[in-house]
Coordinates of C-alpha atoms and ligand atoms in Angstrom, one line a residue:
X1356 CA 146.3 169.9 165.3
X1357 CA 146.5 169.0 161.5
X1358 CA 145.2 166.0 162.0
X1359 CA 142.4 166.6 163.8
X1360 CA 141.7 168.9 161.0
X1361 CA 141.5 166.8 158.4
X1362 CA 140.1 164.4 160.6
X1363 CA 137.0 166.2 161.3
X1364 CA 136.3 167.4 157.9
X1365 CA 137.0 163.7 157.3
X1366 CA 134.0 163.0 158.9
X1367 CA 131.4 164.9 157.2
X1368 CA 132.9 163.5 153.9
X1369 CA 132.4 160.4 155.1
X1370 CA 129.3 161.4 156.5
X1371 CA 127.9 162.9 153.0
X1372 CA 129.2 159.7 151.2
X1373 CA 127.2 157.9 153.2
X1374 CA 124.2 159.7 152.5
X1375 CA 124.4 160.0 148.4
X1376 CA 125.5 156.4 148.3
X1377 CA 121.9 155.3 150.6
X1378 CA 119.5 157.7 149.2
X1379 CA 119.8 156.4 145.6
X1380 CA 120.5 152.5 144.9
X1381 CA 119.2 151.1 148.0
X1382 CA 121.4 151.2 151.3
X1383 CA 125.6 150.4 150.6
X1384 CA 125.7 151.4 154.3
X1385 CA 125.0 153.8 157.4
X1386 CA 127.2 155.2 159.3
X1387 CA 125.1 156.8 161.6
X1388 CA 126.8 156.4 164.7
X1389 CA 130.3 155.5 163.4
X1390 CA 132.0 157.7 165.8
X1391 CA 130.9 155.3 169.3
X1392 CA 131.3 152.4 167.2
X1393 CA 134.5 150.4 167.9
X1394 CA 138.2 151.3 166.8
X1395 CA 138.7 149.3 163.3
X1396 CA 142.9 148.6 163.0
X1397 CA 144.0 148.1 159.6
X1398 CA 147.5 146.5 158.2
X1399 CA 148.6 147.5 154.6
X1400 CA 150.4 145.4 152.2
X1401 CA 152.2 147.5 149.4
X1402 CA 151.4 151.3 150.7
X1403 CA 152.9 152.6 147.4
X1404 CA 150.8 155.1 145.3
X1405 CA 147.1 153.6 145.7
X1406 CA 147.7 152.1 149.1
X1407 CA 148.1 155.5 150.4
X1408 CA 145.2 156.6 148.4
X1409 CA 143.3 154.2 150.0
X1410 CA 145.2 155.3 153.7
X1411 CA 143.7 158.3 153.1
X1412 CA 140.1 157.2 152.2
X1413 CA 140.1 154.8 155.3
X1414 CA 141.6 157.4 157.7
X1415 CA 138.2 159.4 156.4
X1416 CA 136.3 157.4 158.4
X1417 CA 135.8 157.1 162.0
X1418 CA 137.7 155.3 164.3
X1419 CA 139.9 153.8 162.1
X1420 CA 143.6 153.4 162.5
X1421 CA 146.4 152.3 160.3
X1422 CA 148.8 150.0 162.6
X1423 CA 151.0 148.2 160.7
X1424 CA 152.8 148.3 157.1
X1425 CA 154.4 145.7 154.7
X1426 CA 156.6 146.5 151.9
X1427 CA 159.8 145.8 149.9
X1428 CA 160.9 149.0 149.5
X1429 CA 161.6 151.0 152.3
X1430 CA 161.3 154.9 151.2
X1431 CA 157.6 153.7 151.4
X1432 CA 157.6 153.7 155.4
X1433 CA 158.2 157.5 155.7
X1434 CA 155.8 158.1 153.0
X1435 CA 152.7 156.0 154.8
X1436 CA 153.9 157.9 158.5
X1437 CA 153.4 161.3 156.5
X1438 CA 149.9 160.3 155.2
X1439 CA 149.1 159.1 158.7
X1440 CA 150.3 162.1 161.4
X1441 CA 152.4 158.9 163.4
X1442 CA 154.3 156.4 163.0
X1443 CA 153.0 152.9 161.6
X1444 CA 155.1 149.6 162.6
X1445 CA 157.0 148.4 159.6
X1446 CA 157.6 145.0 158.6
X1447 CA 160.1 144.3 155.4
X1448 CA 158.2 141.2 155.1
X1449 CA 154.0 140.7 154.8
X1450 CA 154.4 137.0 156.2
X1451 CA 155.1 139.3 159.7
X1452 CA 151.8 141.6 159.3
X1453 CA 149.7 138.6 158.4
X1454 CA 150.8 137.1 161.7
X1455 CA 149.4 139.7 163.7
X1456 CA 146.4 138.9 165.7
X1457 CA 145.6 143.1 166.7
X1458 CA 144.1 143.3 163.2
X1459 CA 140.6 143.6 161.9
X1460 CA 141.3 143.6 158.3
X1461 CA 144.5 143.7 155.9
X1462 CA 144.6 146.1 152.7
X1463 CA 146.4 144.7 149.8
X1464 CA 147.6 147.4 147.4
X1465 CA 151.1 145.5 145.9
X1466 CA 151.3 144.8 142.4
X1467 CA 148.7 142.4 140.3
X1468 CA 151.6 139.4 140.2
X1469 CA 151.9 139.4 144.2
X1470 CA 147.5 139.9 144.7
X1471 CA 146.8 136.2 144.9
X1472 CA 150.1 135.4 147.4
X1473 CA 149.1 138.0 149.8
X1474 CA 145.6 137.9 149.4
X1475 CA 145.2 134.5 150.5
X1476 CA 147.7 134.5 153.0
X1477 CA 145.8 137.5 154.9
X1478 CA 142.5 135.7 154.5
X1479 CA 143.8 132.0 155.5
X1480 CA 145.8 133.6 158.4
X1481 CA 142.2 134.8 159.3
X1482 CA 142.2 138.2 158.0
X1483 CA 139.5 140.1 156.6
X1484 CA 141.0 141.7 153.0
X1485 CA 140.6 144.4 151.0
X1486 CA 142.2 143.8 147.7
X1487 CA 142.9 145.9 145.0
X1488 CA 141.7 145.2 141.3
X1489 CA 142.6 143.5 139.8
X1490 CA 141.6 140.3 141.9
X1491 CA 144.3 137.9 140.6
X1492 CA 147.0 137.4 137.9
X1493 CA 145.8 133.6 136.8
X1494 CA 142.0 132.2 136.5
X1495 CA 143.3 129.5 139.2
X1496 CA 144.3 132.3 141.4
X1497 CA 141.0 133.7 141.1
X1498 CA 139.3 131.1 141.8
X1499 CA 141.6 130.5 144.9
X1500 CA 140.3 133.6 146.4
X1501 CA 136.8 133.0 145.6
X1502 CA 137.3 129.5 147.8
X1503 CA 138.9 131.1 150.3
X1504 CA 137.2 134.1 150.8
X1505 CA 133.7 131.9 150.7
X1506 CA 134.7 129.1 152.8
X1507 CA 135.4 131.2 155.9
X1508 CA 133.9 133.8 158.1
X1509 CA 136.6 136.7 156.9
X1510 CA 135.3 139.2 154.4
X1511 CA 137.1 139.8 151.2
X1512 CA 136.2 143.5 149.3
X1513 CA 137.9 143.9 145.5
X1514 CA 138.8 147.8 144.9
X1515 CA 136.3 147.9 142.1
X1516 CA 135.2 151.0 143.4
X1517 CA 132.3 151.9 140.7
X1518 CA 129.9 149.6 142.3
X1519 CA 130.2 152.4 145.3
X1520 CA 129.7 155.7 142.9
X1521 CA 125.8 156.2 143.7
X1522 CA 125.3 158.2 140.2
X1523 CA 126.8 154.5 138.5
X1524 CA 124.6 152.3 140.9
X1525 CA 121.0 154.2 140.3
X1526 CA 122.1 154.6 136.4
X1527 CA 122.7 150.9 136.2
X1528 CA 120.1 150.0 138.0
X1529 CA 117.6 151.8 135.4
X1530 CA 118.8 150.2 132.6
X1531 CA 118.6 147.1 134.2
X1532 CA 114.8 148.2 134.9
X1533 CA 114.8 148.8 131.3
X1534 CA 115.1 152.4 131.0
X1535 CA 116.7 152.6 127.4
X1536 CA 115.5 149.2 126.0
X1537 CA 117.3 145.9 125.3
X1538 CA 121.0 146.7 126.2
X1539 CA 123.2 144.9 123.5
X1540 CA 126.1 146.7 123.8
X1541 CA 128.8 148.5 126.0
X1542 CA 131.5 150.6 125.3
X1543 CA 134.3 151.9 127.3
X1544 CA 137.3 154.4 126.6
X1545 CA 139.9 154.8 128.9
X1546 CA 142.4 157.1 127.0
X1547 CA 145.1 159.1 128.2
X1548 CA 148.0 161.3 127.2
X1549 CA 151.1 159.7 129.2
X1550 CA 153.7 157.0 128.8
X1551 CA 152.6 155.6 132.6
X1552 CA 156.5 156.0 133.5
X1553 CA 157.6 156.7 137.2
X1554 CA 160.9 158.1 138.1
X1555 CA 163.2 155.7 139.0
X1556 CA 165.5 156.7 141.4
X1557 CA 168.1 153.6 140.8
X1558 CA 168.4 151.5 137.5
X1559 CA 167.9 148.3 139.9
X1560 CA 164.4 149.4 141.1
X1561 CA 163.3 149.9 137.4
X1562 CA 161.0 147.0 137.7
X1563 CA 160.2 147.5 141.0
X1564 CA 158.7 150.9 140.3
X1565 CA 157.4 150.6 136.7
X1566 CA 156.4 147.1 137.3
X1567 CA 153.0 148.4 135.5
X1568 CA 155.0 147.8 131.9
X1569 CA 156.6 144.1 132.5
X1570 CA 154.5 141.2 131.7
X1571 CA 156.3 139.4 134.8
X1572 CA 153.9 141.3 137.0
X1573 CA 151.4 143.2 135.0
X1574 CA 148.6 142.5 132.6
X1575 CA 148.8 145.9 130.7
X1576 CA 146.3 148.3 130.3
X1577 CA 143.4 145.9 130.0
X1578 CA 143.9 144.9 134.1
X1579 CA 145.2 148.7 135.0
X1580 CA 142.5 150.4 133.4
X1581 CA 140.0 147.7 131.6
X1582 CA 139.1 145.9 134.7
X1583 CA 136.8 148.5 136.0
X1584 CA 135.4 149.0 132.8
X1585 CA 134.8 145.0 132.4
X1586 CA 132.9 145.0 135.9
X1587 CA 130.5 147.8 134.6
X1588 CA 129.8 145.3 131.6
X1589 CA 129.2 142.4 134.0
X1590 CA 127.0 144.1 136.1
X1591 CA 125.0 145.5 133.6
X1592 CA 124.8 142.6 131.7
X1593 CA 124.1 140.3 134.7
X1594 CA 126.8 138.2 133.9
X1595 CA 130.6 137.2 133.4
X1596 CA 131.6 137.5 129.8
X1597 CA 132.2 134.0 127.6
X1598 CA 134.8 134.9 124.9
X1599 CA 137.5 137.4 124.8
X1600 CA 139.0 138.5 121.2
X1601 CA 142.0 141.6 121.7
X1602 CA 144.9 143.1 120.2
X1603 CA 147.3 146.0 121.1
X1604 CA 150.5 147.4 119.9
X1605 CA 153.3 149.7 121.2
X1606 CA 152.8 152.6 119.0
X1607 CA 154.1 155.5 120.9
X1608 CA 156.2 154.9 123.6
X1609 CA 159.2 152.7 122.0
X1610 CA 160.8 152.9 125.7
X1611 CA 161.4 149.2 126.4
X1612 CA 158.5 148.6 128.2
X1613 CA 156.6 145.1 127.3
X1614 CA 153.2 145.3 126.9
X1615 CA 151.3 147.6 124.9
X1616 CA 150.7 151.3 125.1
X1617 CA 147.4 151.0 123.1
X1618 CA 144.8 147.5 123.1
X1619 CA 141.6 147.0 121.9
X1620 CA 139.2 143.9 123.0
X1621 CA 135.9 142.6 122.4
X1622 CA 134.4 140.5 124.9
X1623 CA 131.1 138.6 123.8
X1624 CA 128.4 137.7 126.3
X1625 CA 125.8 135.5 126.4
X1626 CA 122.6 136.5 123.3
X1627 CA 125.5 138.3 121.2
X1628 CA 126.0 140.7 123.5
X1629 CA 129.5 142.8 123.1
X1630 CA 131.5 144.8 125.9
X1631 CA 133.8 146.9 123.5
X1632 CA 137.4 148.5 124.9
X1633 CA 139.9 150.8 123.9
X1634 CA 142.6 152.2 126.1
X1635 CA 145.5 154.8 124.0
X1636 CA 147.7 156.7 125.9
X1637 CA 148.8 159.3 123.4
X1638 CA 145.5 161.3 123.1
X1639 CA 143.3 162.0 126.2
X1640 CA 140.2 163.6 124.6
X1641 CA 137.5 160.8 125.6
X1642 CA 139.3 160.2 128.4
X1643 CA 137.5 157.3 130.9
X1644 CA 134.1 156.8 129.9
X1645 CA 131.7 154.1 129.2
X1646 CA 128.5 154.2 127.1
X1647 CA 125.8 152.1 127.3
X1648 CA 123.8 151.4 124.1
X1649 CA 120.5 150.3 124.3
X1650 CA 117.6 149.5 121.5
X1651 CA 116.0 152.7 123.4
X1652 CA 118.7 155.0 124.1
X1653 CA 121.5 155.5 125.7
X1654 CA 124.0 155.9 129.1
X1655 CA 127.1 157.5 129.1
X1656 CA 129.0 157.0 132.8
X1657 CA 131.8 159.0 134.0
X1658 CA 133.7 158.9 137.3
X1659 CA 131.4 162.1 137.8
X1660 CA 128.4 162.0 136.9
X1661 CA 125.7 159.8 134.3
X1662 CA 123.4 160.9 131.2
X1663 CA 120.8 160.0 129.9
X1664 CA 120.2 160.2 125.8
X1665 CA 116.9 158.4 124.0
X1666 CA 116.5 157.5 120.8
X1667 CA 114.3 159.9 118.8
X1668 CA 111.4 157.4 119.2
X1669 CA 111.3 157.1 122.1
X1670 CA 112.6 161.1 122.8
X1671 CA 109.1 161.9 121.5
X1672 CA 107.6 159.3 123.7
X1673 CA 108.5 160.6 126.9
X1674 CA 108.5 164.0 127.8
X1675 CA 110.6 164.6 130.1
X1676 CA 113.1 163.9 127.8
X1677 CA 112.7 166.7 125.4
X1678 CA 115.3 168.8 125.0
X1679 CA 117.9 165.9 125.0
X1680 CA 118.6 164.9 122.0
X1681 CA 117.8 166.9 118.5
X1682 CA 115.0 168.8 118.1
X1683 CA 114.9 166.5 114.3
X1684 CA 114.3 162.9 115.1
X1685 CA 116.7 161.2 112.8
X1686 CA 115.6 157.8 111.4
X1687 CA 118.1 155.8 109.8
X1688 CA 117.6 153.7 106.9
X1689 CA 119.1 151.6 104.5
X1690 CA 120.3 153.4 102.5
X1691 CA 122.9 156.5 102.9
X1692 CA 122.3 159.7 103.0
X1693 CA 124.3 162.1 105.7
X1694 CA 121.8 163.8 107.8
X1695 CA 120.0 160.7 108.8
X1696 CA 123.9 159.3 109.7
X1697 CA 125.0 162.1 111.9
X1698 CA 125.2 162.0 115.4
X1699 CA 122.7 163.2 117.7
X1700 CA 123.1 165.6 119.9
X1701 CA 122.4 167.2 122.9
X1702 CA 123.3 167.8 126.3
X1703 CA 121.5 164.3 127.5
X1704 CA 118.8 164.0 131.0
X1705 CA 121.9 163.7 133.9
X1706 CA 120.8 162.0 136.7
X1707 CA 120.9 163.9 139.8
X1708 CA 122.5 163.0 142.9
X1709 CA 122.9 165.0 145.7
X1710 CA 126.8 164.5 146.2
X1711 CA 129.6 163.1 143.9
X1712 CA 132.3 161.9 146.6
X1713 CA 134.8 160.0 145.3
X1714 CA 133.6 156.4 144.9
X1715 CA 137.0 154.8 146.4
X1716 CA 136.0 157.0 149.5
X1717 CA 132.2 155.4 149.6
X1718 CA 134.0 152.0 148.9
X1719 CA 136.5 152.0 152.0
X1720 CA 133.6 153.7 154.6
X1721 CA 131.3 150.7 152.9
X1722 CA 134.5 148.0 153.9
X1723 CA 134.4 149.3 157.3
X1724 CA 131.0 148.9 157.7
X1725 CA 130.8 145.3 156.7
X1726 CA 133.6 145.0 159.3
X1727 CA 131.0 146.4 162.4
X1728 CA 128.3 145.0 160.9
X1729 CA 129.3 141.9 159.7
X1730 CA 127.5 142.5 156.1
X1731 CA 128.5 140.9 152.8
X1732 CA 130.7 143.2 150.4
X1733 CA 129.1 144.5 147.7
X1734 CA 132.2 144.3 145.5
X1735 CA 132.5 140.7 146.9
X1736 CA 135.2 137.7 145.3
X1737 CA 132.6 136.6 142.6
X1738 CA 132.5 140.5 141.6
X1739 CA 136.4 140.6 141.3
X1740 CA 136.7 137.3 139.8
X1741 CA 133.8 137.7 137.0
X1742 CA 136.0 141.1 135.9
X1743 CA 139.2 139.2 136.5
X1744 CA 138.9 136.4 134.3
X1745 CA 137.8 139.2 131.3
X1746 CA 141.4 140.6 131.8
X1747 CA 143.4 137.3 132.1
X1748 CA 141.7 135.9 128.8
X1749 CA 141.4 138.8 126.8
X1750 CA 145.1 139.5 127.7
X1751 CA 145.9 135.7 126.6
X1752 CA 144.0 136.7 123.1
X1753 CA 145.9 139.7 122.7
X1754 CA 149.3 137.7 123.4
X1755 CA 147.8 134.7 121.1
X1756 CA 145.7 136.9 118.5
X1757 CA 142.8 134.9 118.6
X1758 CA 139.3 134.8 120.1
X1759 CA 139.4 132.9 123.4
X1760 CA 136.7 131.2 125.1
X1761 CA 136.5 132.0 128.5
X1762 CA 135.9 129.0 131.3
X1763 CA 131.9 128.5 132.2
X1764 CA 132.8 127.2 135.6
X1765 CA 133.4 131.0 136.2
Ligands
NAD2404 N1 141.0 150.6 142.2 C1 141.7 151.5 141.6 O1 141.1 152.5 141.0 C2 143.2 151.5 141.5 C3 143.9 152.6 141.2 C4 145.3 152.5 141.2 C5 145.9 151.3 141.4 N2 145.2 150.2 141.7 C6 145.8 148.9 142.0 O2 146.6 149.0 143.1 C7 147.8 148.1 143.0 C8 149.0 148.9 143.3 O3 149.2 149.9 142.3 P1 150.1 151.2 142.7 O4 150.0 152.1 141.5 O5 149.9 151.7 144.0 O6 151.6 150.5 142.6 P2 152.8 151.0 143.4 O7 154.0 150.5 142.7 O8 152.8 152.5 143.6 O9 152.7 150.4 144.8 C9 152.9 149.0 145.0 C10 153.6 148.9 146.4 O10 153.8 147.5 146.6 C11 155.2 147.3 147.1 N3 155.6 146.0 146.7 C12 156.1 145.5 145.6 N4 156.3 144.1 145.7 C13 156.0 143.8 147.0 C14 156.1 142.6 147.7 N5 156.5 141.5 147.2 N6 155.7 142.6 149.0 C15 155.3 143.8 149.6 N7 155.2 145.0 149.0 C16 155.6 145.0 147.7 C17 156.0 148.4 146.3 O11 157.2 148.7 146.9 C18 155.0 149.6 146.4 O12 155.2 150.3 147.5 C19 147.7 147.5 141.6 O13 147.1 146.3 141.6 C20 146.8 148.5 140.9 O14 146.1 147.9 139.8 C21 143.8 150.3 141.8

C-alpha cells in the first residue's frame, strides 16, 4: 500500500518534470504514455548515498524496476530493499551484475577511483550506463569511455544533472542567444559549512566510507562539487576549457583527511575566457551558485531558480528590465570614487518556469527515455569527459602549483 503511494504520486512528479523540462529549452523528453510503455530493469553498482538517491528518482518513473545490486559493503543491501518496498538480488561482486543478460541499463554510483572499471565493464558487457560525475579519475579513462560508449549501440548518460534543470537550460540558452552580451566570464561558489565526514562504524571501513577525503580514490572538492560547476562553463562557453591554474589548503578541518577542505582554480578558455571556482567548507553563506558575467549583464543560476541582472546601459535600454537593478545607473570610470564602485542591486528579472523538480529527477526520467526511444543522452560521454578533464588537470595544478595546459585532443 506504501508503495503504491509513492508510486502514484511518483508519477505526476514525473509527469510535471516532464512538462517544465519540454515547455522551455526545446523537448529533453515526453513521457506521455510511459505507463503502457515496456518495463525498464535496472542494475546498480555502488547503491550507497546517491545510488539510492538516484533509486529513488528512477523508481519515480513508470515501469521501472530495480533488479539487481552490486556492492562491497554489505549493510548497503538492506538499505537499497528499504528504498525499494522488495527485495533486490545482491551480488558482492559487479563482474556478476554485468553478466546479467535481464538488464536494460546499469547505474554506476561507486566512488570516482572505481567509475572507469565499472563503467566500461557495463558498457563492453553490452550494457547501457548511467554514470555518476564525475566521468573518470584519469584523462585516459575518460577518453576510454568516450570510445566505448561511441563505438557501440549502448547508451552512456553522465549524472551531470544541470543540463536537465529546465530554468538552467532556457537561461543558458539566452545567453548563448546573446541576452547579456559577450560572456567573458563565469563564476561558481560551492561553499558549505561541514567537514564532509561520515560516521564510520569500524576504524577499517574508514576509507571505505570517507573515501571522499583520500587522494587514492577521490579528486577533492574540485570533482565532488566543481565538476558540475565546470560543465555549466563548458556549455556556456561552447567548449572544453584549455588550461587549468588551482590551489587549495586544509585550513579547517586538520582531521587527517588528504586533500583540501578549501581550493580555488582558474580555468582559461579559448579568447581569454575564465571559468572562476571556489569551494570552502567552513562558511555556507553563498552557498552553490554560479554567475554569469557578461559585457551586458548578468546570470546568476541556482539549483532553484535563474536571474537575470543588466548593466545600467543596457537596464535603460530595455524596459522590461526596469526595476532590476538601481534606480542610479552607475558608470564606472577610471578613476575611484565609492558610489560609482559599489554593487548594484536589486532583486534581478527571474526567469519563470512553471515547475522546479529536482533536476536529478528530470535526468533519470530523461535516461529512461533514451532507453524506449533509443535517443542520444543529452548529458552524453563528450559532456562528462569535457567537465572531467577540467577536474583531473586542475587537480594536477593544485597538487603541482602551476598552470597546466589541458590536452586539445579533448
Ligand atoms: N550528480 C550528483 O549530484 C552527485 C551527488 C552525490 C554524489 N555523486 C557521485 O556519486 C558517486 C558516489 O557517491 P556517494 O556519496 O553515493 O558515495 P557512497 O560512499 O555513499 O556510495 C558509494 C557506494 O559504492 C560502494 N563501493 C565502494 N567500492 C566499491 C566497489 N569496488 N565495488 C562496488 N561497490 C563499491 C560503497 O560501499 C558505497 O555503497 C560519486 O562519484 C559522487 O561524486 C553525484
Amino acid at each position: 500500500m506504501m508503495n503504491r503511494r509513492f508510486f502514484v504520486q511518483g508519477l505526476s512528479a514525473a509527469a510535471l518534470a516532464a512538462k517544465s523540462a519540454n515547455s522551455l529549452a526545446g523537448t529533453i523528453f515526453d513521457d506521455a504514455g510511459a505507463e503502457k510503455a515496456a518495463p525498464v530493469r535496472l542494475g546498480i553498482i555502488g547503491p550507497g548515498s546517491r545510488g539510492k538517491e538516484l533509486v529513488r528518482c528512477f523508481l519515480r518513473v513508470p515501469r521501472v524496476k530495480i533488479v539487481a545490486a552490486a556492492d562491497v559493503y554489505e549493510p548497503r543491501f538492506a538499505e537499497l530493499n528499504q528504498v525499494c518496498g522488495y527485495t533486490v538480488e545482491a551480488h558482492k561482486d559487479y563482474r556478476a551484475l554485468v553478466d546479467r543478460k535481464d538488464l536494460d541499463a546499469i547505474v554506476v554510483a561507486s566512488p570516482l577511483s572505481y567509475h572507469s572499471e565499472h563503467v566500461l565493464a557495463a558498457l563492453k558487457g553490452g550494457h547501457n550506463v548511467y554514470g555518476e560525475k564525475t566521468m573518470a579519475f584519469t584523462v585516459e579513462e575518460t577518453k576510454e569511455i568516450v570510445r566505448a560508449a561511441e563505438g557501440g549501440k549502448q547508451l552512456y548518460q553522465v549524472g551531470h544533472q544541470y543540463r536537465y534543470a529546465p530554468w538552467i537550460r532556457a537561461a543558458v540558452e539566452k545567453v548563448r542567444n546573446g541576452e547579456i552580451g559577450e560572456v567573458t566570464h563565469v563564476f561558481g561558489y560551492w561553499h558549505r559549512n561541514s567537514d564532509w565526514r561520515r560516521p564510520v562504524p569500524n576504524p577499517s571501513l574508514e576509507k571505505l566510507i570517507n573515501w571522499r577525503l583520500y587522494n587514492e580514490y577521490s579528486l577533492g572538492l574540485l570533482a565532488e562539487l566543481g565538476s558540475h560547476h565546470i560543465d555549466v562553463a563548458n556549455w556556456i562557453f561552447g567548449e572544453a576549457p584549455r588550461a587549468a591554474m588551482a590551489t587549495g589548503s586544509v585550513v579547517e578541518y586538520h582531521d587527517g583527511r588528504e586533500n583540501d577542505d578549501n581550493v580555488q582554480a582558474v580555468l582559461s578558455y579559448s579568447k581569454g575566457r575564465r571559468f572562476v571556482f571556489s569551494s570552502i567548507t567552513s562558511n555556507a553563506k553563498v552557498g552553490d551558485q554560479l554567475w554569469v558575467y557578461g559585457t551586458k549583464g548578468s546570470l546568476n543560476l541556482t539549483l532553484l531558480d535563474a536571474l537575470f541582472y543588466y548593466e545600467p546601459k543596457r537596464a535603460i535600454q530595455v524596459p522590461e528590465a526596469k526595476g532590476t537593478v538601481t534606480a542610479k545607473g552607475i558608470t564606472t570610470g577610471a578613476s575611484y570614487h565609492p558610489g560609482s564602485e559599489m554593487p548594484y542591486r536589486g532583486p534581478g528579472k527571474k526567469l519563470e518556469i512553471p515547475v522546479a523538480e529536482d533536476p536529478t529527477a528530470t535526468a533519470c526520467a530523461a535516461f529512461i527515455d533514451c532507453i524506449r526511444t533509443g535517443k542520444k543522452p543529452v548529458a552524453d560521454a563528450r559532456v562528462g569527459l569535457r567537465a572531467a578533464v577540467g577536474v583531473i588537470v586542475a587537480n594536477q595544478s593544485l597538487q603541482e602549483r602551476r598552470e597546466m595546459a589541458i590536452p586539445s585532443a579533448v
